[in-house]
Amino acid sequence: MPERRTVALVTLGCARNEVDSEELAGRLAADGWELVQDASDADVAVVNTCGFVEAAKKDSVDALLEANDLKDQGRTQAVVAVGCMAERYGKELAQALPEADGVLGFDDYADISDRLQTILNGGIHASHTPRDRRKLLPISPAERQGAPEVALPGHAQDTEPADLPEGIAPASGPRAPLRRRLDTSPVASVKLASGCDRRCSFCAIPSFRGSFISRRPSDVLGETRWLAEQGVKEIMLVSENNTSYGKDLGDIRLLETLLPELADVDGIERIRVSYLQPAEMRPGLIDVLTATPKVAPYFDLSFQHSAPDVLRAMRRFGDTERFLELLATIRSKAPQAGIRSNFIVGFPGERESDFAELERFLTGARLDAIGVFGYSDEEGTEAVTYEDKLHEDVIAERLAHMQRLAEELTSQRAEERIGESVEVLVESVEVIDEDADGATGRAAHQAPETDGQVLFTTSEGLVAGRMVLAKVVGSLGVDLVAEPLDAGLDVDRVSEEATG
């Protein structure tokens, strides 16, 4: 019998990283590795790092150090860094963090099993030298699909379906994406695309994720069908910029066509689209997002700011009035639509009047969820070279003020939903003791982990993974308190009643 090899994947960062981890899990399982949940039970701990902002990078380093401590405590023999931080810094990270036994970039993913085996055997795999991944694909989006193969995490298509062990995605076509689920959640993310062609002055992501390239609709559909067979009820479509989907396939409106097809997949009860660019929103996409059964009227809009001068410095577009008009258009079609966004305060050159303009927008926007971040320099970005940098004390003060305002505004928005009927995907049902139990879920306006949840008044008749109709009877911050109306309605009827 072959020697037992165990591996644990520790995932940090966004939903895109979660998809990448499940691709790595699929590759490793296909090559005979046993996947375990706890890093302390694994021969190799693989940490899928985030390289977005300083706080995320610190979390990644802490996770690597924590995994390294396991080597002195038990089974774990090696700790390996993968993901965005590993890709972005390569040799530099390896030198700064000798506790990591390996630092692997995206180009190593196709050979992840061999790489881990080499490291487990005491060998050394040289850390890669980072490069600008925007230069790996043609400048013209139309020429990218036929370009020489470039490593695109989450797009892998190199294993025959017949070769795959049970539990690994066969997806569609003769060459199938590899994927192995790492949990039993009724929610799973599916990649629409990778990379980004936008050049926001504060963002380094395109330099290490590369230029934008779409997955083919047949691959997205095939993976969704497989996930439905695994018990997934809600699909969240992710990429760096979903509004650009299809532009390299010759159809910038391809998402409008794909969404109804995904909604028709047997077993899938909700489709959610994340990462939308306000400047690229179009009437047809708004119509599909607000009027297609099973597609959540959910708008994850990347505003970042609303003062025109700050947006121009960010190399973005828009202003308070145009953004408010966009929100009004959405709500005219779907009054209960969920809308969230992130914002940066303290950007170089941000005046007090700009900060006040952002506050004016937030006060009028009635957003369901708001993320606020203080500006910090990201090496390799244009904003690093800007003058008029604000003092860190000023940034901290503005951040604290805007976070307090965001908490107040989102709590008010949750209160506005009291009395509404909402369609809720039950995610957990837990018996606390003989006299108490609890059930939680998420309504259409609540994405996993970021937008709050629904707390049920009773768990009687509720089952994890079921869609139920409930009436909102209270709120706790951004969370809703809801009373189940019927735990047995079919999803089509629930959708009609929830929007009716």
Short mmCIF file of C-alpha atoms in Angstrom, two decimals:
data_model
loop_
_atom_site.label_atom_id
_atom_site.label_comp_id
_atom_site.label_asym_id
_atom_site.label_seq_id
_atom_site.Cartn_x
_atom_site.Cartn_y
_atom_site.Cartn_z
CA MET A 1 0.00 0.00 0.00
CA PRO A 2 1.20 3.53 -0.74
CA GLU A 3 2.36 5.53 2.25
CA ARG A 4 -0.39 7.60 3.90
CA ARG A 5 0.13 11.31 3.26
CA THR A 6 -2.06 13.91 4.95
CA VAL A 7 -2.50 17.58 4.17
CA ALA A 8 -4.56 20.41 5.68
CA LEU A 9 -5.49 23.60 3.84
CA VAL A 10 -5.81 26.79 5.89
CA THR A 11 -7.54 29.51 3.89
CA LEU A 12 -7.36 33.24 4.56
CA GLY A 13 -8.81 36.18 2.65
CA CYS A 14 -11.69 36.32 0.23
CA ALA A 15 -14.07 33.83 -1.36
CA ARG A 16 -11.80 33.62 -4.41
CA ASN A 17 -9.12 32.13 -2.19
CA GLU A 18 -11.63 29.58 -0.91
CA VAL A 19 -12.23 28.40 -4.48
CA ASP A 20 -8.47 28.20 -5.07
CA SER A 21 -8.06 26.07 -1.93
CA GLU A 22 -10.72 23.66 -3.15
CA GLU A 23 -8.90 23.39 -6.48
CA LEU A 24 -5.68 22.55 -4.63
CA ALA A 25 -7.63 20.05 -2.53
CA GLY A 26 -8.95 18.43 -5.71
CA ARG A 27 -5.49 18.11 -7.20
CA LEU A 28 -4.04 16.66 -4.01
CA ALA A 29 -6.90 14.19 -3.47
CA ALA A 30 -6.59 13.05 -7.09
CA ASP A 31 -2.95 12.22 -6.41
CA GLY A 32 -3.67 10.22 -3.27
CA TRP A 33 -3.28 12.77 -0.49
CA GLU A 34 -5.68 12.48 2.43
CA LEU A 35 -7.30 15.78 3.33
CA VAL A 36 -7.74 16.58 7.02
CA GLN A 37 -9.37 19.60 8.61
CA ASP A 38 -6.99 20.23 11.48
CA ALA A 39 -3.43 21.27 10.62
CA SER A 40 -2.19 19.48 13.75
CA ASP A 41 -3.33 16.19 12.19
CA ALA A 42 -1.53 16.80 8.88
CA ASP A 43 1.91 15.93 7.57
CA VAL A 44 1.83 19.20 5.62
CA ALA A 45 -0.05 22.38 6.47
CA VAL A 46 -0.72 24.52 3.40
CA VAL A 47 -1.63 28.13 4.21
CA ASN A 48 -3.45 29.92 1.40
CA THR A 49 -2.42 33.49 2.14
CA CYS A 50 -3.98 36.88 1.40
CA GLY A 51 -1.85 39.75 0.08
CA PHE A 52 -4.43 42.51 -0.21
CA VAL A 53 -3.77 44.97 2.65
CA GLU A 54 -1.40 45.14 5.61
CA ALA A 55 -3.88 43.65 8.09
CA ALA A 56 -4.54 40.68 5.81
CA LYS A 57 -0.84 40.12 5.24
CA LYS A 58 -0.25 40.17 8.99
CA ASP A 59 -3.00 37.57 9.46
CA SER A 60 -1.31 35.40 6.84
CA VAL A 61 2.07 35.63 8.56
CA ASP A 62 0.46 34.83 11.92
CA ALA A 63 -1.24 31.77 10.41
CA LEU A 64 2.08 30.54 9.01
CA LEU A 65 3.81 31.02 12.37
CA GLU A 66 0.97 29.27 14.17
CA ALA A 67 1.20 26.34 11.78
CA ASN A 68 4.97 26.25 12.26
CA ASP A 69 4.49 25.87 16.02
CA LEU A 70 2.72 22.59 15.31
CA LYS A 71 5.97 21.07 14.10
CA ASP A 72 7.19 21.02 17.68
CA GLN A 73 3.98 19.55 19.02
CA GLY A 74 3.08 16.53 16.95
CA ARG A 75 2.51 15.20 13.47
CA THR A 76 3.05 18.27 11.28
CA GLN A 77 6.34 18.10 9.41
CA ALA A 78 6.13 20.98 6.95
CA VAL A 79 4.40 24.34 6.49
CA VAL A 80 3.92 25.70 2.98
CA ALA A 81 2.70 29.14 1.90
CA VAL A 82 0.58 29.51 -1.25
CA GLY A 83 -1.89 32.17 -2.39
CA CYS A 84 -1.68 35.86 -3.10
CA MET A 85 0.98 36.81 -0.56
CA ALA A 86 3.20 33.95 -1.67
CA GLU A 87 2.70 34.89 -5.32
CA ARG A 88 3.28 38.58 -4.68
CA TYR A 89 6.50 38.30 -2.66
CA GLY A 90 7.99 34.90 -3.50
CA LYS A 91 11.67 34.78 -2.51
CA GLU A 92 11.29 37.88 -0.38
CA LEU A 93 8.67 36.17 1.78
CA ALA A 94 10.79 33.01 1.99
CA GLN A 95 13.77 35.00 3.24
CA ALA A 96 11.72 37.03 5.71
CA LEU A 97 9.86 33.97 7.02
CA PRO A 98 12.24 31.00 7.25
CA GLU A 99 9.61 29.21 9.34
CA ALA A 100 7.84 28.41 6.05
CA ASP A 101 9.32 25.30 4.47
CA GLY A 102 8.12 26.36 1.05
CA VAL A 103 6.68 29.41 -0.72
CA LEU A 104 4.80 28.40 -3.87
CA GLY A 105 3.36 30.66 -6.55
CA PHE A 106 0.39 30.15 -8.84
CA ASP A 107 2.62 28.46 -11.44
CA ASP A 108 3.24 25.67 -8.93
CA TYR A 109 -0.44 24.78 -8.52
CA ALA A 110 -0.55 22.32 -11.42
CA ASP A 111 2.28 20.36 -9.76
CA ILE A 112 1.21 20.94 -6.15
CA SER A 113 1.43 17.24 -5.21
CA ASP A 114 5.02 16.90 -6.41
CA ARG A 115 5.97 20.18 -4.75
CA LEU A 116 4.58 19.11 -1.37
CA GLN A 117 6.16 15.65 -1.65
CA THR A 118 9.57 17.21 -2.34
CA ILE A 119 9.24 19.48 0.69
CA LEU A 120 7.92 16.64 2.88
CA ASN A 121 10.95 14.55 1.91
CA GLY A 122 13.26 17.31 3.11
CA GLY A 123 14.02 18.72 -0.30
CA ILE A 124 13.89 22.37 -1.31
CA HIS A 125 11.76 23.84 -4.04
CA ALA A 126 13.11 27.26 -4.98
CA SER A 127 10.69 30.09 -4.28
CA HIS A 128 9.66 31.92 -7.40
CA THR A 129 10.72 35.40 -8.42
CA PRO A 130 7.58 37.56 -8.55
CA ARG A 131 6.61 39.05 -11.89
CA ASP A 132 3.90 41.34 -13.16
CA ARG A 133 1.23 38.84 -14.19
CA ARG A 134 -0.57 41.47 -16.27
CA LYS A 135 2.12 40.92 -18.91
CA LEU A 136 1.45 37.20 -19.29
CA LEU A 137 -1.70 37.63 -21.38
CA PRO A 138 -2.28 39.71 -24.55
CA ILE A 139 -3.33 43.32 -24.03
CA SER A 140 -6.42 42.75 -26.15
CA PRO A 141 -9.06 40.79 -24.18
CA ALA A 142 -10.27 39.19 -27.41
CA GLU A 143 -6.91 37.44 -27.84
CA ARG A 144 -6.63 36.01 -24.32
CA GLN A 145 -8.76 32.88 -24.61
CA GLY A 146 -6.46 31.36 -27.20
CA ALA A 147 -3.23 32.55 -25.57
CA PRO A 148 -0.53 30.16 -24.31
CA GLU A 149 -1.54 28.51 -21.06
CA VAL A 150 -1.12 30.71 -17.99
CA ALA A 151 -1.74 29.54 -14.42
CA LEU A 152 -5.24 30.69 -13.46
CA PRO A 153 -6.19 29.44 -9.99
CA GLY A 154 -9.78 28.22 -9.97
CA HIS A 155 -9.79 27.55 -13.73
CA ALA A 156 -7.87 24.26 -13.74
CA GLN A 157 -8.89 21.87 -16.54
CA ASP A 158 -6.40 19.10 -16.95
CA THR A 159 -7.83 15.84 -15.65
CA GLU A 160 -10.08 13.36 -17.40
CA PRO A 161 -13.36 12.84 -15.50
CA ALA A 162 -12.83 9.08 -15.42
CA ASP A 163 -9.58 9.56 -13.49
CA LEU A 164 -11.14 11.44 -10.60
CA PRO A 165 -11.74 9.87 -7.17
CA GLU A 166 -15.21 10.17 -5.66
CA GLY A 167 -16.01 13.65 -4.37
CA ILE A 168 -13.94 15.59 -6.90
CA ALA A 169 -15.72 17.75 -9.43
CA PRO A 170 -16.15 16.20 -12.87
CA ALA A 171 -17.79 19.47 -14.08
CA SER A 172 -18.18 19.62 -17.86
CA GLY A 173 -16.36 18.81 -21.06
CA PRO A 174 -13.61 16.29 -21.76
CA ARG A 175 -11.18 18.26 -19.57
CA ALA A 176 -12.68 19.08 -16.21
CA PRO A 177 -11.97 21.57 -13.40
CA LEU A 178 -10.57 19.88 -10.33
CA ARG A 179 -12.35 20.68 -7.09
CA ARG A 180 -12.86 19.03 -3.71
CA ARG A 181 -15.17 20.60 -1.13
CA LEU A 182 -13.54 21.41 2.18
CA ASP A 183 -16.76 21.82 4.18
CA THR A 184 -20.41 20.85 4.10
CA SER A 185 -21.88 24.35 3.90
CA PRO A 186 -24.96 24.74 1.69
CA VAL A 187 -23.18 27.72 0.11
CA ALA A 188 -20.25 27.60 -2.30
CA SER A 189 -18.43 30.14 -4.46
CA VAL A 190 -17.81 29.64 -8.17
CA LYS A 191 -15.25 31.62 -10.13
CA LEU A 192 -16.49 33.56 -13.12
CA ALA A 193 -13.09 34.98 -14.01
CA SER A 194 -9.64 35.85 -12.73
CA GLY A 195 -7.63 39.05 -12.81
CA CYS A 196 -8.57 42.67 -13.43
CA ASP A 197 -7.96 45.21 -16.18
CA ARG A 198 -8.81 48.23 -14.05
CA ARG A 199 -5.93 50.34 -12.81
CA CYS A 200 -7.14 51.77 -9.51
CA SER A 201 -4.23 53.72 -8.08
CA PHE A 202 -4.46 52.12 -4.63
CA CYS A 203 -4.75 48.45 -5.67
CA ALA A 204 -1.94 45.97 -6.31
CA ILE A 205 -4.18 42.98 -7.08
CA PRO A 206 -3.84 43.09 -10.91
CA SER A 207 -0.05 42.89 -10.64
CA PHE A 208 -0.16 39.47 -8.96
CA ARG A 209 -3.55 38.16 -10.14
CA GLY A 210 -3.00 39.25 -13.73
CA SER A 211 -5.21 40.58 -16.50
CA PHE A 212 -8.90 39.74 -16.68
CA ILE A 213 -9.86 36.42 -18.25
CA SER A 214 -13.31 34.81 -18.16
CA ARG A 215 -14.15 31.17 -17.63
CA ARG A 216 -16.33 29.69 -20.33
CA PRO A 217 -20.04 29.46 -19.48
CA SER A 218 -20.03 25.68 -19.96
CA ASP A 219 -17.37 25.32 -17.26
CA VAL A 220 -19.26 27.56 -14.84
CA LEU A 221 -22.47 25.64 -15.49
CA GLY A 222 -20.79 22.26 -15.16
CA GLU A 223 -19.19 23.15 -11.86
CA THR A 224 -22.49 24.51 -10.56
CA ARG A 225 -24.26 21.27 -11.47
CA TRP A 226 -21.61 19.27 -9.63
CA LEU A 227 -21.90 21.49 -6.55
CA ALA A 228 -25.67 21.02 -6.59
CA GLU A 229 -25.10 17.26 -6.55
CA GLN A 230 -22.94 17.78 -3.45
CA GLY A 231 -25.86 19.44 -1.64
CA VAL A 232 -25.03 23.09 -2.31
CA LYS A 233 -28.12 25.31 -2.41
CA GLU A 234 -26.60 28.76 -2.95
CA ILE A 235 -23.93 29.70 -5.47
CA MET A 236 -21.93 32.92 -5.10
CA LEU A 237 -20.25 34.03 -8.31
CA VAL A 238 -16.86 35.60 -7.63
CA SER A 239 -14.03 37.28 -9.50
CA GLU A 240 -12.13 40.54 -9.23
CA ASN A 241 -14.78 42.21 -11.40
CA ASN A 242 -17.93 40.34 -12.39
CA THR A 243 -19.32 43.21 -14.49
CA SER A 244 -16.54 42.58 -17.04
CA TYR A 245 -17.47 38.92 -17.48
CA GLY A 246 -17.55 37.86 -21.13
CA LYS A 247 -15.67 40.79 -22.64
CA ASP A 248 -12.83 38.46 -23.70
CA LEU A 249 -15.39 35.96 -25.02
CA GLY A 250 -16.91 38.51 -27.37
CA ASP A 251 -20.01 39.31 -25.32
CA ILE A 252 -19.89 41.86 -22.49
CA ARG A 253 -23.53 40.95 -21.69
CA LEU A 254 -22.76 37.27 -21.23
CA LEU A 255 -23.57 37.43 -17.51
CA GLU A 256 -27.15 38.41 -18.34
CA THR A 257 -27.46 35.22 -20.40
CA LEU A 258 -25.65 32.97 -17.95
CA LEU A 259 -27.59 33.87 -14.80
CA PRO A 260 -30.96 32.39 -15.90
CA GLU A 261 -29.17 29.21 -17.00
CA LEU A 262 -27.51 28.87 -13.60
CA ALA A 263 -30.85 29.48 -11.89
CA ASP A 264 -32.30 26.53 -13.84
CA VAL A 265 -29.76 24.06 -12.42
CA ASP A 266 -31.63 21.41 -10.43
CA GLY A 267 -31.02 21.75 -6.71
CA ILE A 268 -29.74 25.33 -6.78
CA GLU A 269 -32.09 27.67 -4.95
CA ARG A 270 -30.18 30.94 -4.95
CA ILE A 271 -27.58 32.60 -7.16
CA ARG A 272 -25.65 35.56 -5.77
CA VAL A 273 -23.33 37.83 -7.76
CA SER A 274 -20.52 39.64 -5.96
CA TYR A 275 -17.89 42.25 -6.91
CA LEU A 276 -19.74 44.66 -9.21
CA GLN A 277 -18.18 47.86 -10.54
CA PRO A 278 -20.59 50.85 -10.38
CA ALA A 279 -19.08 52.41 -13.52
CA GLU A 280 -19.81 49.21 -15.49
CA MET A 281 -23.38 48.63 -14.33
CA ARG A 282 -25.85 48.53 -17.22
CA PRO A 283 -29.67 48.49 -17.40
CA GLY A 284 -29.87 44.92 -18.71
CA LEU A 285 -27.75 43.55 -15.87
CA ILE A 286 -29.83 45.39 -13.27
CA ASP A 287 -32.96 43.93 -14.86
CA VAL A 288 -31.64 40.35 -14.69
CA LEU A 289 -30.41 40.76 -11.11
CA THR A 290 -33.73 42.14 -9.93
CA ALA A 291 -36.22 40.05 -11.94
CA THR A 292 -34.80 36.55 -12.41
CA PRO A 293 -36.27 33.86 -10.11
CA LYS A 294 -33.62 32.39 -7.78
CA VAL A 295 -31.16 35.21 -8.56
CA ALA A 296 -30.75 37.32 -5.43
CA PRO A 297 -31.38 41.05 -5.92
CA TYR A 298 -28.01 41.64 -4.32
CA PHE A 299 -25.58 44.39 -5.33
CA ASP A 300 -22.02 44.28 -4.02
CA LEU A 301 -20.99 47.64 -5.50
CA SER A 302 -17.40 48.82 -5.19
CA PHE A 303 -17.90 52.57 -4.61
CA GLN A 304 -14.71 53.23 -2.56
CA HIS A 305 -15.57 56.94 -2.15
CA SER A 306 -18.05 59.49 -3.50
CA ALA A 307 -16.09 62.76 -3.66
CA PRO A 308 -15.20 63.39 -7.34
CA ASP A 309 -11.65 64.61 -6.73
CA VAL A 310 -10.81 61.61 -4.56
CA LEU A 311 -12.33 59.21 -7.08
CA ARG A 312 -10.28 60.74 -9.89
CA ALA A 313 -7.12 60.36 -7.80
CA MET A 314 -8.13 56.72 -7.29
CA ARG A 315 -8.57 56.44 -11.09
CA ARG A 316 -12.24 55.68 -10.63
CA PHE A 317 -15.45 57.32 -11.81
CA GLY A 318 -18.61 58.74 -10.37
CA ASP A 319 -19.86 61.04 -7.64
CA THR A 320 -22.48 61.19 -4.92
CA GLU A 321 -25.40 62.09 -7.18
CA ARG A 322 -24.67 59.46 -9.82
CA PHE A 323 -24.25 56.79 -7.19
CA LEU A 324 -27.51 57.75 -5.50
CA GLU A 325 -29.25 57.64 -8.89
CA LEU A 326 -27.90 54.11 -9.44
CA LEU A 327 -29.25 53.01 -6.06
CA ALA A 328 -32.61 54.61 -6.80
CA THR A 329 -32.81 52.73 -10.11
CA ILE A 330 -32.08 49.43 -8.39
CA ARG A 331 -34.66 50.01 -5.66
CA SER A 332 -37.30 51.11 -8.16
CA LYS A 333 -37.07 47.61 -9.61
CA ALA A 334 -36.50 45.70 -6.35
CA PRO A 335 -37.39 47.68 -3.19
CA GLN A 336 -35.95 44.96 -0.94
CA ALA A 337 -32.66 44.71 -2.83
CA GLY A 338 -29.56 44.21 -0.72
CA ILE A 339 -26.73 46.67 -1.35
CA ARG A 340 -23.29 46.72 0.23
CA SER A 341 -20.01 48.49 -0.44
CA ASN A 342 -16.51 49.22 0.83
CA PHE A 343 -14.89 52.62 1.27
CA ILE A 344 -11.39 54.02 1.81
CA VAL A 345 -10.94 57.07 4.04
CA GLY A 346 -7.78 59.14 4.37
CA PHE A 347 -6.74 58.73 0.73
CA PRO A 348 -3.87 61.10 -0.24
CA GLY A 349 -5.29 64.60 -0.79
CA GLU A 350 -8.66 63.83 0.85
CA ARG A 351 -9.90 67.16 2.20
CA GLU A 352 -12.36 67.66 5.02
CA SER A 353 -14.94 68.62 2.39
CA ASP A 354 -14.31 65.32 0.57
CA PHE A 355 -14.77 63.42 3.81
CA ALA A 356 -18.02 65.32 4.43
CA GLU A 357 -19.18 64.43 0.91
CA LEU A 358 -18.61 60.74 1.61
CA GLU A 359 -20.59 61.09 4.83
CA ARG A 360 -23.40 62.73 2.86
CA PHE A 361 -23.48 59.82 0.43
CA LEU A 362 -23.50 57.16 3.13
CA THR A 363 -26.29 58.93 4.99
CA GLY A 364 -28.47 58.94 1.86
CA ALA A 365 -27.50 55.53 0.44
CA ARG A 366 -29.25 53.25 2.98
CA LEU A 367 -26.72 50.46 2.49
CA ASP A 368 -27.22 47.10 4.18
CA ALA A 369 -23.53 46.56 4.86
CA ILE A 370 -20.59 48.96 4.85
CA GLY A 371 -16.89 48.18 5.07
CA VAL A 372 -14.58 51.09 5.89
CA PHE A 373 -10.79 50.98 5.64
CA GLY A 374 -8.12 53.53 6.39
CA TYR A 375 -5.72 54.24 3.52
CA SER A 376 -2.29 52.67 3.69
CA ASP A 377 0.43 52.60 1.03
CA GLU A 378 0.57 49.40 -1.01
CA GLU A 379 3.95 48.95 -2.62
CA GLY A 380 3.92 48.91 -6.39
CA THR A 381 0.81 51.08 -6.67
CA GLU A 382 0.56 54.54 -8.17
CA ALA A 383 -0.83 56.03 -4.95
CA VAL A 384 2.47 55.35 -3.17
CA THR A 385 3.99 58.16 -5.25
CA TYR A 386 1.26 60.69 -4.44
CA GLU A 387 1.96 63.77 -2.39
CA ASP A 388 -0.42 65.23 0.20
CA LYS A 389 -0.38 62.08 2.31
CA LEU A 390 -2.51 62.46 5.43
CA HIS A 391 -0.98 61.94 8.84
CA GLU A 392 -1.76 58.54 10.31
CA ASP A 393 -3.54 60.18 13.26
CA VAL A 394 -5.89 61.98 10.87
CA ILE A 395 -6.59 58.74 9.00
CA ALA A 396 -7.26 56.91 12.27
CA GLU A 397 -9.65 59.64 13.43
CA ARG A 398 -11.58 59.63 10.16
CA LEU A 399 -11.69 55.85 10.12
CA ALA A 400 -13.10 55.65 13.63
CA HIS A 401 -15.72 58.32 12.84
CA MET A 402 -16.83 56.62 9.63
CA GLN A 403 -16.94 53.19 11.24
CA ARG A 404 -19.24 54.53 13.96
CA LEU A 405 -21.45 56.12 11.32
CA ALA A 406 -21.49 52.91 9.27
CA GLU A 407 -22.55 50.87 12.28
CA GLU A 408 -25.36 53.32 13.04
CA LEU A 409 -26.58 53.48 9.44
CA THR A 410 -26.56 49.73 8.83
CA SER A 411 -28.43 49.17 12.11
CA GLN A 412 -31.04 51.66 10.94
CA ARG A 413 -31.31 49.87 7.60
CA ALA A 414 -31.87 46.56 9.39
CA GLU A 415 -34.64 48.17 11.46
CA GLU A 416 -36.31 49.31 8.23
CA ARG A 417 -36.70 45.65 7.27
CA ILE A 418 -38.87 44.83 10.27
CA GLY A 419 -42.21 43.61 8.93
CA GLU A 420 -40.77 42.35 5.63
CA SER A 421 -41.13 38.78 4.45
CA VAL A 422 -37.72 37.38 3.55
CA GLU A 423 -36.48 34.23 1.87
CA VAL A 424 -33.91 32.66 4.19
CA LEU A 425 -31.45 29.85 3.56
CA VAL A 426 -31.11 27.97 6.86
CA GLU A 427 -27.41 27.42 7.56
CA SER A 428 -27.31 25.97 11.06
CA VAL A 429 -29.70 24.43 13.56
CA GLU A 430 -28.17 23.92 16.98
CA VAL A 431 -29.55 22.55 20.24
CA ILE A 432 -28.03 24.62 23.03
CA ASP A 433 -29.61 22.83 25.99
CA GLU A 434 -32.92 21.25 27.01
CA ASP A 435 -34.64 24.63 27.19
CA ALA A 436 -33.02 26.48 24.31
CA ASP A 437 -32.00 26.00 20.74
CA GLY A 438 -30.97 28.25 17.91
CA ALA A 439 -31.15 28.41 14.15
CA THR A 440 -29.51 30.90 11.84
CA GLY A 441 -29.56 31.64 8.14
CA ARG A 442 -29.20 34.39 5.58
CA ALA A 443 -31.71 36.36 3.57
CA ALA A 444 -31.17 37.39 -0.04
CA HIS A 445 -29.52 40.67 1.02
CA GLN A 446 -26.93 38.94 3.22
CA ALA A 447 -23.80 37.42 1.72
CA PRO A 448 -21.78 34.88 3.72
CA GLU A 449 -19.54 36.29 6.46
CA THR A 450 -19.86 39.97 5.49
CA ASP A 451 -23.46 41.15 5.75
CA GLY A 452 -25.01 39.86 8.95
CA GLN A 453 -27.43 36.97 9.38
CA VAL A 454 -30.98 36.00 10.30
CA LEU A 455 -31.64 34.71 13.82
CA PHE A 456 -34.80 32.59 13.94
CA THR A 457 -37.21 32.87 16.87
CA THR A 458 -37.57 29.09 16.80
CA SER A 459 -35.79 26.17 15.18
CA GLU A 460 -38.84 23.92 15.13
CA GLY A 461 -39.21 22.32 11.71
CA LEU A 462 -36.05 23.98 10.35
CA VAL A 463 -33.37 21.97 8.56
CA ALA A 464 -29.95 23.24 7.48
CA GLY A 465 -29.84 23.69 3.72
CA ARG A 466 -33.57 24.43 3.37
CA MET A 467 -35.01 27.68 2.04
CA VAL A 468 -37.84 29.06 4.19
CA LEU A 469 -40.08 32.09 4.22
CA ALA A 470 -39.86 34.18 7.39
CA LYS A 471 -41.18 37.46 8.74
CA VAL A 472 -38.71 39.94 10.22
CA VAL A 473 -39.83 40.81 13.76
CA GLY A 474 -36.73 42.55 15.08
CA SER A 475 -33.09 43.46 14.54
CA LEU A 476 -29.80 43.30 16.44
CA GLY A 477 -27.32 45.60 14.74
CA VAL A 478 -27.10 44.35 11.15
CA ASP A 479 -28.67 41.01 12.08
CA LEU A 480 -32.38 40.32 11.67
CA VAL A 481 -34.64 38.41 14.02
CA ALA A 482 -37.27 36.49 12.07
CA GLU A 483 -40.19 34.17 12.67
CA PRO A 484 -40.49 31.22 10.25
CA LEU A 485 -43.77 31.33 8.34
CA ASP A 486 -43.49 27.99 6.58
CA ALA A 487 -40.47 25.69 6.60
CA GLY A 488 -41.81 23.55 3.78
CA LEU A 489 -42.51 25.95 0.90
CA ASP A 490 -40.87 25.16 -2.40
CA VAL A 491 -38.37 27.80 -3.48
CA ASP A 492 -40.33 29.08 -6.48
CA ARG A 493 -43.35 29.84 -4.33
CA VAL A 494 -41.14 31.35 -1.64
CA SER A 495 -39.60 33.67 -4.22
CA GLU A 496 -43.01 34.84 -5.38
CA GLU A 497 -44.24 35.51 -1.86
CA ALA A 498 -41.02 37.16 -0.70
CA THR A 499 -41.09 39.61 -3.62
CA GLY A 500 -44.86 39.82 -3.99
#
